[in-house]
Coordinates of C-alpha atoms in Angstrom, one line a residue:
M1 CA -2.0 -24.1 -29.1
W2 CA 0.2 -20.7 -30.1
T3 CA -1.0 -17.4 -28.5
S4 CA 0.2 -14.3 -29.2
T5 CA 2.3 -12.0 -26.4
A6 CA -0.3 -9.4 -26.8
D7 CA -2.9 -11.9 -25.5
R8 CA -0.1 -13.0 -22.8
L9 CA 0.0 -10.2 -21.3
A10 CA -4.1 -9.0 -21.7
L11 CA -4.6 -12.1 -20.0
L12 CA -1.7 -11.3 -17.0
E13 CA -3.0 -8.1 -16.7
A14 CA -7.0 -9.4 -15.9
E15 CA -6.0 -11.8 -13.7
W16 CA -3.3 -8.9 -12.0
R17 CA -6.1 -6.9 -11.6
T18 CA -8.9 -8.9 -10.6
P19 CA -7.4 -12.3 -9.2
S20 CA -9.8 -15.3 -9.8
P21 CA -10.5 -17.8 -6.8
R22 CA -8.0 -20.3 -6.8
P23 CA -6.9 -23.4 -5.3
R24 CA -4.4 -23.0 -2.6
N25 CA -2.1 -25.9 -1.5
F26 CA -0.7 -24.3 1.9
P27 CA 1.8 -27.1 2.9
L28 CA 3.8 -26.6 -1.0
I29 CA 3.9 -23.0 -0.8
A30 CA 4.7 -22.8 2.7
R31 CA 7.7 -24.9 2.3
Y32 CA 10.6 -21.8 1.3
H33 CA 8.9 -20.7 4.6
A34 CA 9.7 -23.8 5.6
A35 CA 13.1 -24.3 4.8
V36 CA 14.4 -21.3 6.3
Q37 CA 12.2 -21.1 8.9
A38 CA 15.7 -21.4 11.8
E39 CA 17.8 -19.0 10.5
P40 CA 17.8 -16.1 12.0
A41 CA 15.0 -13.6 11.9
Y42 CA 13.4 -10.0 14.1
H43 CA 10.5 -12.2 14.2
R44 CA 8.5 -15.5 13.1
L45 CA 4.7 -14.6 13.1
D46 CA 3.8 -18.0 14.8
D47 CA 1.5 -20.5 14.0
Q48 CA -1.4 -19.5 16.7
T49 CA -1.0 -16.2 16.1
W50 CA -1.2 -16.5 12.2
T51 CA -4.4 -18.2 12.9
D52 CA -5.9 -15.7 15.1
L53 CA -5.0 -13.2 12.6
N54 CA -6.7 -15.3 9.4
G55 CA -3.2 -15.6 8.1
D56 CA -4.5 -18.0 5.1
D57 CA -7.6 -15.6 3.9
L58 CA -5.3 -13.0 3.8
F59 CA -3.0 -14.5 1.8
A60 CA -4.9 -15.3 -0.3
L61 CA -6.1 -11.5 -0.5
L62 CA -2.6 -10.7 -1.2
D63 CA -2.2 -13.2 -3.4
G64 CA -1.7 -11.5 -7.1
T65 CA 1.4 -13.4 -8.0
T66 CA 2.4 -15.1 -11.3
S67 CA 4.9 -17.2 -10.4
R68 CA 4.8 -20.4 -7.7
V69 CA 8.2 -18.5 -6.4
G70 CA 6.5 -15.6 -5.6
Q71 CA 3.5 -17.7 -3.9
Q72 CA 6.5 -18.7 -1.7
C73 CA 8.4 -15.6 -1.5
L74 CA 4.4 -13.9 -0.3
Y75 CA 4.2 -16.3 2.2
H76 CA 7.7 -16.2 4.0
R77 CA 7.0 -12.7 3.3
V78 CA 4.1 -12.2 5.6
R79 CA 5.2 -14.4 7.9
S80 CA 8.3 -12.4 8.4
P81 CA 7.9 -8.9 9.7
L82 CA 11.4 -6.8 9.7
N83 CA 12.6 -3.9 11.6
D84 CA 14.1 -2.4 8.5
E85 CA 13.1 0.5 7.5
A86 CA 15.5 1.3 4.6
A87 CA 14.2 -2.1 3.4
L88 CA 10.5 -1.6 4.1
Q89 CA 11.1 1.6 2.1
D90 CA 12.7 0.1 -1.4
F91 CA 10.0 -2.7 -1.5
D92 CA 7.0 0.3 -0.9
Q93 CA 9.4 1.7 -4.2
A94 CA 9.3 -1.8 -5.7
A95 CA 5.3 -1.9 -5.4
R96 CA 4.6 1.9 -7.3
L97 CA 6.7 0.8 -9.9
F98 CA 4.8 -1.7 -10.7
A99 CA 1.5 -0.2 -10.3
E100 CA 2.9 1.1 -13.9
P101 CA 1.7 -0.8 -16.6
A102 CA 4.8 -0.9 -19.1
P103 CA 7.0 -2.1 -16.4
R104 CA 4.7 -4.5 -14.8
G105 CA 3.7 -6.3 -18.5
K106 CA 7.1 -6.8 -18.7
A107 CA 7.5 -8.0 -15.6
L108 CA 4.7 -10.6 -15.3
L109 CA 5.7 -11.9 -18.5
A110 CA 9.3 -12.7 -17.1
L111 CA 7.5 -14.6 -14.4
R112 CA 4.8 -16.3 -15.9
R113 CA 7.9 -19.4 -17.0
L114 CA 7.5 -20.3 -12.9
T115 CA 3.9 -21.3 -12.7
S116 CA 4.8 -25.3 -13.0
T117 CA 3.5 -26.8 -9.6
D118 CA 7.2 -28.8 -9.8
A119 CA 8.7 -25.0 -9.3
Y120 CA 6.9 -25.0 -5.7
Y121 CA 9.8 -27.9 -4.9
L122 CA 12.7 -25.4 -5.8
P123 CA 13.2 -24.9 -2.1
D124 CA 14.5 -28.2 -1.5
I125 CA 17.8 -27.5 -2.9
L126 CA 18.2 -24.1 -1.6
T127 CA 20.3 -25.4 1.3
G128 CA 22.1 -27.5 -0.4
D129 CA 22.0 -30.8 1.4
A130 CA 18.2 -31.8 -0.3
L131 CA 20.0 -34.1 -3.4
L132 CA 20.0 -38.1 -2.8
A133 CA 23.4 -38.8 -2.7
L134 CA 24.6 -41.6 -4.7
P135 CA 28.0 -42.8 -3.6
W136 CA 29.3 -45.4 -6.0
T137 CA 28.7 -43.5 -8.5
V138 CA 32.2 -41.5 -8.1
A139 CA 33.1 -45.5 -9.6
A140 CA 31.0 -44.6 -12.7
P141 CA 33.9 -43.2 -14.7
A142 CA 36.4 -46.2 -14.1
M143 CA 32.9 -48.5 -15.2
V144 CA 33.0 -46.7 -18.6
L145 CA 36.4 -47.4 -19.2
L146 CA 36.3 -50.6 -18.6
L147 CA 33.4 -51.6 -20.3
L148 CA 35.1 -49.6 -23.4
A149 CA 38.1 -51.4 -22.5
T150 CA 36.9 -54.9 -23.0
V151 CA 35.5 -54.3 -26.0
V152 CA 38.1 -53.1 -28.0
G153 CA 40.6 -56.1 -26.4
G154 CA 37.8 -58.5 -27.3
F155 CA 39.4 -57.8 -31.1
W156 CA 42.4 -60.0 -29.8
Q157 CA 41.0 -61.4 -27.3
P158 CA 37.0 -62.2 -28.0
A159 CA 36.8 -63.5 -24.3
L160 CA 37.4 -60.7 -22.6
W161 CA 33.5 -59.8 -24.5
L162 CA 32.1 -61.9 -21.8
L163 CA 33.3 -59.8 -18.9
S164 CA 31.5 -57.1 -21.4
G165 CA 28.3 -58.8 -21.4
G166 CA 28.7 -58.8 -18.0
L167 CA 29.2 -55.0 -17.9
I168 CA 26.3 -54.2 -20.2
L169 CA 24.2 -56.4 -17.6
L170 CA 25.4 -54.0 -14.9
H171 CA 25.3 -51.0 -16.5
S172 CA 21.7 -52.4 -17.7
V173 CA 20.7 -53.3 -14.1
L174 CA 22.1 -49.7 -12.3
H175 CA 20.3 -47.4 -14.7
F176 CA 17.0 -48.5 -14.1
W177 CA 17.6 -49.3 -10.8
Y178 CA 18.6 -45.6 -10.0
R179 CA 17.0 -43.7 -12.7
S180 CA 13.1 -43.9 -10.6
R181 CA 15.3 -42.7 -8.0
I182 CA 17.5 -39.5 -8.9
K183 CA 13.5 -38.9 -11.2
G184 CA 11.9 -38.6 -8.0
V185 CA 14.3 -35.9 -6.8
M186 CA 15.2 -34.1 -10.2
R187 CA 12.4 -32.4 -9.6
P188 CA 13.2 -29.7 -8.2
M189 CA 16.6 -29.6 -10.6
Q190 CA 14.3 -29.7 -13.6
Q191 CA 12.9 -26.1 -12.8
L192 CA 16.5 -24.2 -12.2
S193 CA 15.7 -23.8 -16.3
S194 CA 12.9 -22.2 -15.6
L195 CA 13.9 -20.0 -12.4
Y196 CA 16.9 -19.1 -14.7
R197 CA 14.9 -18.0 -18.0
A198 CA 12.6 -15.8 -15.3
G199 CA 16.5 -14.4 -13.9
R200 CA 17.6 -13.2 -16.8
G201 CA 14.6 -12.5 -17.9
L202 CA 14.1 -9.5 -15.8
T203 CA 17.7 -8.6 -15.5
R204 CA 17.5 -7.5 -19.4
L205 CA 14.6 -5.5 -18.1
Q206 CA 16.9 -3.1 -16.7
L207 CA 14.3 -2.2 -13.6
P208 CA 15.7 0.5 -11.2
L209 CA 14.9 -2.4 -8.2
A210 CA 18.1 -2.9 -6.0
A211 CA 16.7 -6.8 -5.7
L212 CA 18.2 -7.3 -9.3
H213 CA 21.9 -5.4 -8.9
G214 CA 24.4 -7.7 -9.0
L215 CA 22.4 -10.5 -10.6
A216 CA 24.4 -11.2 -13.1
E217 CA 27.5 -13.3 -11.2
P218 CA 24.6 -15.7 -9.8
L219 CA 23.0 -16.2 -13.3
G220 CA 25.8 -17.2 -15.1
Q221 CA 27.0 -20.2 -12.4
L222 CA 22.6 -21.1 -12.8
G223 CA 23.4 -21.6 -16.3
S224 CA 26.5 -23.5 -15.6
I225 CA 24.0 -26.0 -14.0
V226 CA 21.0 -25.7 -16.5
N227 CA 23.0 -26.9 -19.1
K228 CA 23.5 -30.1 -17.7
V229 CA 20.3 -30.9 -16.0
A230 CA 18.6 -30.7 -19.6
F231 CA 20.8 -33.9 -20.0
L232 CA 18.7 -35.4 -17.5
Q233 CA 15.2 -34.1 -19.2
T234 CA 15.1 -36.6 -22.8
D235 CA 12.7 -38.4 -21.9
D236 CA 10.3 -34.9 -23.3
L237 CA 11.9 -36.0 -26.9
M238 CA 9.4 -38.8 -26.8
K239 CA 6.8 -37.3 -28.0
S240 CA 6.0 -38.1 -31.6
E241 CA 7.0 -40.8 -33.4
M242 CA 9.8 -38.3 -34.9
T243 CA 11.7 -38.0 -32.1
M244 CA 11.6 -41.6 -31.0
L245 CA 14.7 -42.3 -32.4
P246 CA 16.9 -40.1 -31.8
W247 CA 15.5 -41.0 -27.9
L248 CA 15.7 -44.8 -28.0
V249 CA 19.5 -43.8 -29.3
L250 CA 19.9 -41.4 -27.2
E251 CA 18.7 -44.2 -23.7
Y252 CA 20.4 -46.5 -25.2
L253 CA 23.9 -45.1 -24.8
K254 CA 22.9 -43.2 -21.2
M255 CA 22.7 -46.8 -20.0
M256 CA 25.2 -48.6 -21.8
L257 CA 28.1 -45.1 -20.9
L258 CA 26.3 -44.6 -17.7
L259 CA 25.5 -41.0 -18.8
D260 CA 22.9 -40.2 -16.2
F261 CA 24.7 -40.9 -13.0
I262 CA 27.8 -39.5 -14.0
V263 CA 26.0 -36.5 -15.0
Y264 CA 23.7 -36.0 -11.9
R265 CA 27.2 -36.6 -9.9
S266 CA 28.3 -33.6 -11.6
C267 CA 24.9 -31.5 -10.8
R268 CA 24.6 -32.4 -7.8
R269 CA 28.1 -30.9 -6.9
Q270 CA 27.7 -27.9 -8.5
V271 CA 24.3 -27.3 -6.5
E272 CA 25.9 -27.8 -3.6
Q273 CA 28.5 -25.8 -4.4
H274 CA 25.8 -22.9 -6.1
F275 CA 23.0 -23.3 -3.5
G276 CA 23.6 -19.6 -2.5
A277 CA 24.1 -18.3 -6.2
I278 CA 20.3 -20.8 -6.9
R279 CA 19.0 -19.1 -3.8
A280 CA 19.4 -15.4 -5.0
V281 CA 18.1 -15.4 -7.7
Y282 CA 15.2 -17.9 -6.7
E283 CA 14.6 -14.8 -4.1
A284 CA 15.0 -11.7 -6.6
V285 CA 12.1 -13.5 -9.2
G286 CA 10.1 -13.6 -5.9
Y287 CA 10.8 -10.3 -5.0
V288 CA 9.7 -9.4 -7.9
D289 CA 6.7 -10.7 -8.2
C290 CA 5.8 -10.3 -4.3
A291 CA 6.4 -6.6 -5.3
V292 CA 4.0 -6.5 -8.3
A293 CA 0.9 -8.5 -6.3
V294 CA 1.3 -5.4 -3.3
A295 CA 0.5 -3.3 -6.7
G296 CA -1.9 -5.6 -7.3
F297 CA -3.4 -5.2 -3.7
R298 CA -3.4 -1.5 -2.9
A299 CA -4.5 -1.6 -6.5
R300 CA -8.1 -2.4 -5.2
H301 CA -8.1 -1.6 -1.3
P302 CA -7.7 1.6 0.5
H303 CA -4.1 1.8 2.4
C304 CA -1.7 4.3 3.2
V305 CA 2.3 3.8 3.5
P306 CA 3.4 3.2 7.2
Q307 CA 5.5 5.2 8.7
F308 CA 7.8 3.9 11.8
T309 CA 8.5 6.4 14.9
A310 CA 10.6 6.3 18.2
E311 CA 7.5 7.0 20.2
T312 CA 5.7 4.1 22.1
G313 CA 2.8 4.5 20.7
L314 CA 0.2 4.0 18.5
R315 CA -1.9 6.2 16.0
L316 CA -4.4 4.9 13.5
S317 CA -6.7 6.9 11.2
G318 CA -9.5 4.7 9.2
A319 CA -8.4 1.3 10.1
Y320 CA -10.5 -1.6 9.0
N321 CA -10.2 -5.3 8.6
P322 CA -9.3 -5.8 4.5
L323 CA -11.2 -9.4 5.4
V324 CA -14.4 -8.5 6.4
P325 CA -16.7 -7.2 3.6
G326 CA -18.3 -3.4 4.2
C327 CA -16.0 -3.1 7.7
V328 CA -16.1 0.1 9.4
P329 CA -13.3 1.9 9.4
N330 CA -12.3 3.2 13.0
D331 CA -9.2 5.7 14.7
L332 CA -6.9 5.1 17.0
T333 CA -4.1 7.2 18.9
V334 CA -2.4 6.3 22.4
A335 CA 1.0 7.1 23.2
D336 CA 2.5 5.3 26.8
T337 CA -0.7 3.4 27.5
S338 CA -2.2 -0.3 26.6
I339 CA -5.8 -0.5 25.3
L340 CA -8.1 -2.4 27.1
L341 CA -11.8 -3.0 25.0
T342 CA -15.2 -3.8 26.5
G343 CA -18.4 -5.0 24.3
S344 CA -20.8 -7.1 23.9
N345 CA -20.0 -10.5 21.4
M346 CA -20.4 -9.5 18.0
S347 CA -20.3 -5.5 18.7
G348 CA -17.0 -5.4 16.8
K349 CA -14.0 -5.9 19.8
T350 CA -11.9 -9.0 18.4
T351 CA -12.7 -7.6 14.3
F352 CA -11.1 -4.6 15.6
M353 CA -8.1 -6.1 17.5
R354 CA -7.6 -8.3 14.3
A355 CA -7.6 -4.9 12.3
I356 CA -4.7 -3.9 14.5
G357 CA -2.9 -6.5 14.0
L358 CA -3.5 -7.2 10.6
S359 CA -2.0 -3.2 10.4
M360 CA 1.2 -3.7 12.2
L361 CA 1.9 -7.4 10.3
L362 CA 1.4 -5.5 6.8
A363 CA 3.2 -2.8 7.6
Q364 CA 6.5 -4.4 8.2
T365 CA 5.8 -7.0 5.7
I366 CA 5.1 -5.3 2.2
A367 CA 5.1 -1.5 3.4
T368 CA 1.5 -1.4 3.4
C369 CA -1.7 -1.1 6.3
P370 CA -5.5 -1.1 5.2
A371 CA -6.1 2.6 6.7
T372 CA -5.3 6.2 6.0
A373 CA -2.6 6.7 8.3
Y374 CA 0.0 4.4 10.7
A375 CA 2.6 5.9 12.7
A376 CA 4.0 3.1 15.6
P377 CA 7.2 2.0 16.2
F378 CA 8.8 -2.3 14.9
R379 CA 7.1 -4.8 17.3
R380 CA 6.8 -8.1 17.3
V381 CA 3.1 -9.2 16.7
V382 CA 2.1 -12.8 18.8
S383 CA -1.7 -13.3 19.8
S384 CA -4.2 -15.5 22.1
I385 CA -7.6 -15.7 19.9
N386 CA -9.0 -18.6 19.0
L387 CA -6.6 -20.3 21.8
A388 CA -8.6 -24.2 21.8
D389 CA -8.3 -27.1 24.2
S390 CA -5.2 -29.3 24.0
L391 CA -7.1 -32.5 24.5
T392 CA -5.4 -35.0 22.9
E393 CA -2.7 -33.7 25.0
G394 CA -4.3 -34.1 28.2
K395 CA -5.0 -30.4 28.8
S396 CA -7.6 -28.3 30.0
Y397 CA -8.4 -25.0 27.9
Y398 CA -7.1 -23.0 30.6
F399 CA -4.0 -25.2 31.4
A400 CA -3.7 -24.6 27.5
E401 CA -3.7 -20.3 27.5
A402 CA -2.3 -20.1 31.2
E403 CA 1.2 -21.8 29.1
T404 CA 1.3 -20.0 26.5
I405 CA 0.6 -17.2 28.1
L406 CA 3.7 -17.5 30.1
G407 CA 5.1 -17.9 26.6
F408 CA 4.4 -13.8 26.8
V409 CA 5.4 -13.3 29.8
R410 CA 8.6 -14.2 28.8
A411 CA 9.0 -13.1 25.5
A412 CA 8.0 -9.2 26.9
E413 CA 10.9 -9.5 29.8
A414 CA 13.6 -10.5 27.1
S415 CA 13.0 -8.1 24.7
A416 CA 11.3 -5.2 26.7
G417 CA 8.7 -2.8 24.4
G418 CA 9.0 -5.3 21.3
Y419 CA 5.9 -6.8 21.3
L420 CA 2.4 -6.0 20.4
F421 CA 0.3 -8.3 22.2
I422 CA -3.1 -9.3 21.7
L423 CA -5.9 -10.8 24.5
D424 CA -8.9 -11.9 23.7
E425 CA -11.0 -12.5 26.9
L426 CA -8.1 -14.3 28.9
F427 CA -8.2 -16.7 31.2
K428 CA -12.3 -17.8 29.9
G429 CA -11.9 -21.0 32.0
T430 CA -11.9 -20.6 35.4
N431 CA -14.4 -18.4 37.6
T432 CA -15.2 -14.6 37.9
V433 CA -12.9 -13.9 40.8
E434 CA -10.0 -15.4 39.9
R435 CA -10.4 -14.2 36.4
I436 CA -9.9 -10.9 36.6
A437 CA -7.3 -11.3 39.5
A438 CA -5.4 -13.4 37.2
T439 CA -5.7 -11.3 34.3
Q440 CA -5.2 -7.8 36.2
A441 CA -2.0 -9.0 37.2
V442 CA -1.0 -10.6 33.7
L443 CA -1.9 -7.5 32.5
A444 CA 0.0 -5.1 34.4
Y445 CA 3.3 -6.5 33.8
L446 CA 3.0 -6.7 30.4
Q447 CA 2.3 -3.4 29.7
P448 CA 5.1 -1.2 31.1
R449 CA 7.2 -3.8 29.2
S450 CA 5.0 -4.0 25.8
L451 CA 1.9 -2.2 23.6
V452 CA -1.3 -4.9 25.0
V453 CA -4.4 -4.2 23.6
A454 CA -6.9 -6.9 25.6
S455 CA -10.2 -7.3 25.4
T456 CA -12.8 -8.4 28.5
H457 CA -16.6 -8.9 29.5
D458 CA -15.2 -7.7 33.0
G459 CA -16.5 -4.0 34.1
E460 CA -13.9 -4.1 37.2
L461 CA -10.7 -4.4 35.5
G462 CA -11.1 -0.9 33.4
Q463 CA -10.7 0.6 37.3
L464 CA -8.1 -2.0 38.5
L465 CA -5.5 -1.2 35.9
A466 CA -6.3 2.8 35.5
P467 CA -4.2 4.3 34.3
A468 CA -1.8 2.3 32.9
F469 CA -4.7 1.4 30.1
T470 CA -7.3 3.5 28.2
E471 CA -10.8 2.2 27.8
Y472 CA -12.9 1.9 24.9
H473 CA -15.5 0.3 23.9
F474 CA -17.6 -1.0 20.9
S475 CA -21.5 -0.5 21.8
E476 CA -25.4 -2.2 20.1
T477 CA -29.1 -0.1 20.3
V478 CA -31.1 -2.8 21.2
T479 CA -35.4 -2.2 21.2
E480 CA -38.5 -3.7 20.8
T481 CA -38.1 -4.8 17.9
D482 CA -34.9 -5.0 16.4
W483 CA -30.8 -4.4 18.0
Y484 CA -28.0 -3.7 15.9
F485 CA -24.2 -2.8 16.0
D486 CA -22.6 0.4 14.5
Y487 CA -19.4 -1.0 15.3
L488 CA -17.6 2.3 15.9
L489 CA -15.3 2.5 18.7
K490 CA -16.0 4.9 21.4
P491 CA -13.4 6.5 24.9
G492 CA -14.3 4.6 28.0
P493 CA -15.6 1.8 29.5
L494 CA -19.7 0.3 28.4
R495 CA -22.1 1.6 30.5
T496 CA -25.0 0.0 29.1
R497 CA -26.0 -3.7 29.7
N498 CA -28.4 -5.2 26.3
A499 CA -27.1 -9.5 27.0
I500 CA -30.5 -9.9 29.0
R501 CA -32.6 -7.5 26.8
L502 CA -31.0 -10.3 23.8
L503 CA -32.5 -12.6 25.3
A504 CA -36.0 -11.3 25.3
R505 CA -35.3 -10.3 22.0
V506 CA -34.9 -13.7 20.2
G507 CA -37.4 -15.4 22.3
F508 CA -36.7 -16.3 25.2
P509 CA -39.7 -17.6 28.0
T510 CA -40.7 -14.2 29.7
S511 CA -40.1 -15.9 32.6
I512 CA -36.7 -16.9 32.2
V513 CA -35.7 -12.7 31.2
E514 CA -37.1 -11.7 34.5
D515 CA -35.7 -14.0 36.8
A516 CA -32.4 -13.0 34.9
E517 CA -32.9 -9.2 35.4
A518 CA -34.1 -9.8 39.3
L519 CA -30.4 -11.7 39.8
S520 CA -28.6 -9.5 38.2
R521 CA -30.0 -6.3 40.1
T522 CA -28.9 -8.2 43.3
L523 CA -25.9 -9.3 42.4
D524 CA -24.9 -5.8 41.2
A525 CA -26.8 -4.7 44.8
V526 CA -24.1 -7.0 46.1
G527 CA -21.1 -6.0 44.2
T528 CA -21.6 -2.2 45.2
S529 CA -22.2 -2.4 49.3
A530 CA -19.3 -4.8 49.1
A531 CA -17.1 -2.0 46.9
N532 CA -18.3 1.0 49.1
P533 CA -18.3 -1.1 52.8

């Protein structure tokens, strides 16, 4: 059904302003990220940190992309923080540009050419060695010449037509035997024409984007491949009865002259030679789509552009977690110290820790922070929040956590000052005394080497880690009839205890509550006596 350009643009604009929920196949979306994972980079967000920060939900919130290429590039960008201020400023300018309706509309129309799910497979050819090799195709031209020679020679020596028949049979077998294998690897190559048209459409807009400069040569190289790939896509001719006869004639010629294999070998050679050009066009198209999507995120969510400093601290104003509806914003400023958070469960500690991690991650990936102000140096973000037992590997929670934290220690030693460590209640899998001792030792070791944001229920840690750590807390209010949280960050350690009162509030028997309170007072007295012999 024909749709006018104005109608298409209206639909694209509506989707940009309010992206509708859509299913996301993350293994396909992550295909580009996986393809370049081993390449040198400042940082790649590991799977544990991605899970801790609810990465899939974050991506879904950001994903206002139009093309499959844009989706893949956005996913890769969010998992690949930069330490390049100039590159982030360029991206910020691109997002600002696409906040304007005119350039955004033209870009959206160009990007819509890459909406086929087959475009997810384009990263398969970006490395230059993913296409199926058919060594025997080197002999295909000679086999065709031999067939033609026997056909022509048969007019003088009819016996040669017997050889012609054998060759025709061989060509038919090869054609049908290998055709399905070639079609299997043609999936990404068949999207090269859509990539070419999207890239060419964007360059014709003459947008002031560095990512699109110098794209003429890569597009020229890609165009030479596209014309050959089109020859291998003749199945599209079989869409009506009128085109059936031309399709049959062309298929017969392709079978007799082994044209599919000759053209495929030429395409494969050109893809291997020009995969750099293909990648340049792919990444330029993805860059534009990412900038358009981020412009949409900015239009929907309060944000600021980050400021990168040479200082060691962190300054956040109005920071919130964009994944939590109605999240209460908080301020935080630290200079040369790290942060120790205390507070009961559900009071907001973990949400705020994630808000800090997301602010730093988004600052260094899309130059956009969910806050009113952000100032910090470049840091790699790693975390241990939702660490699970590795029971299939025979590891306890404590052992799995110990291995993870050891990795953090090694990383801090290798790159002093270069990390933000987000650590939620370390060593929960052991007894209180050893937990406090091990946590104090680890945090004290990490703090001079990086910025640490740690949470704990062990109030003793505040004194043990002072003055290297600044204490903050979240608290709740418990009454006889209700309890509520204000989710506001407050300076200093938590001075109140409400866990046992909450037991009474939710309906525990009075005897249990009274016994717990009595034992708590006894333990407090013992602790005080031990601390003041």
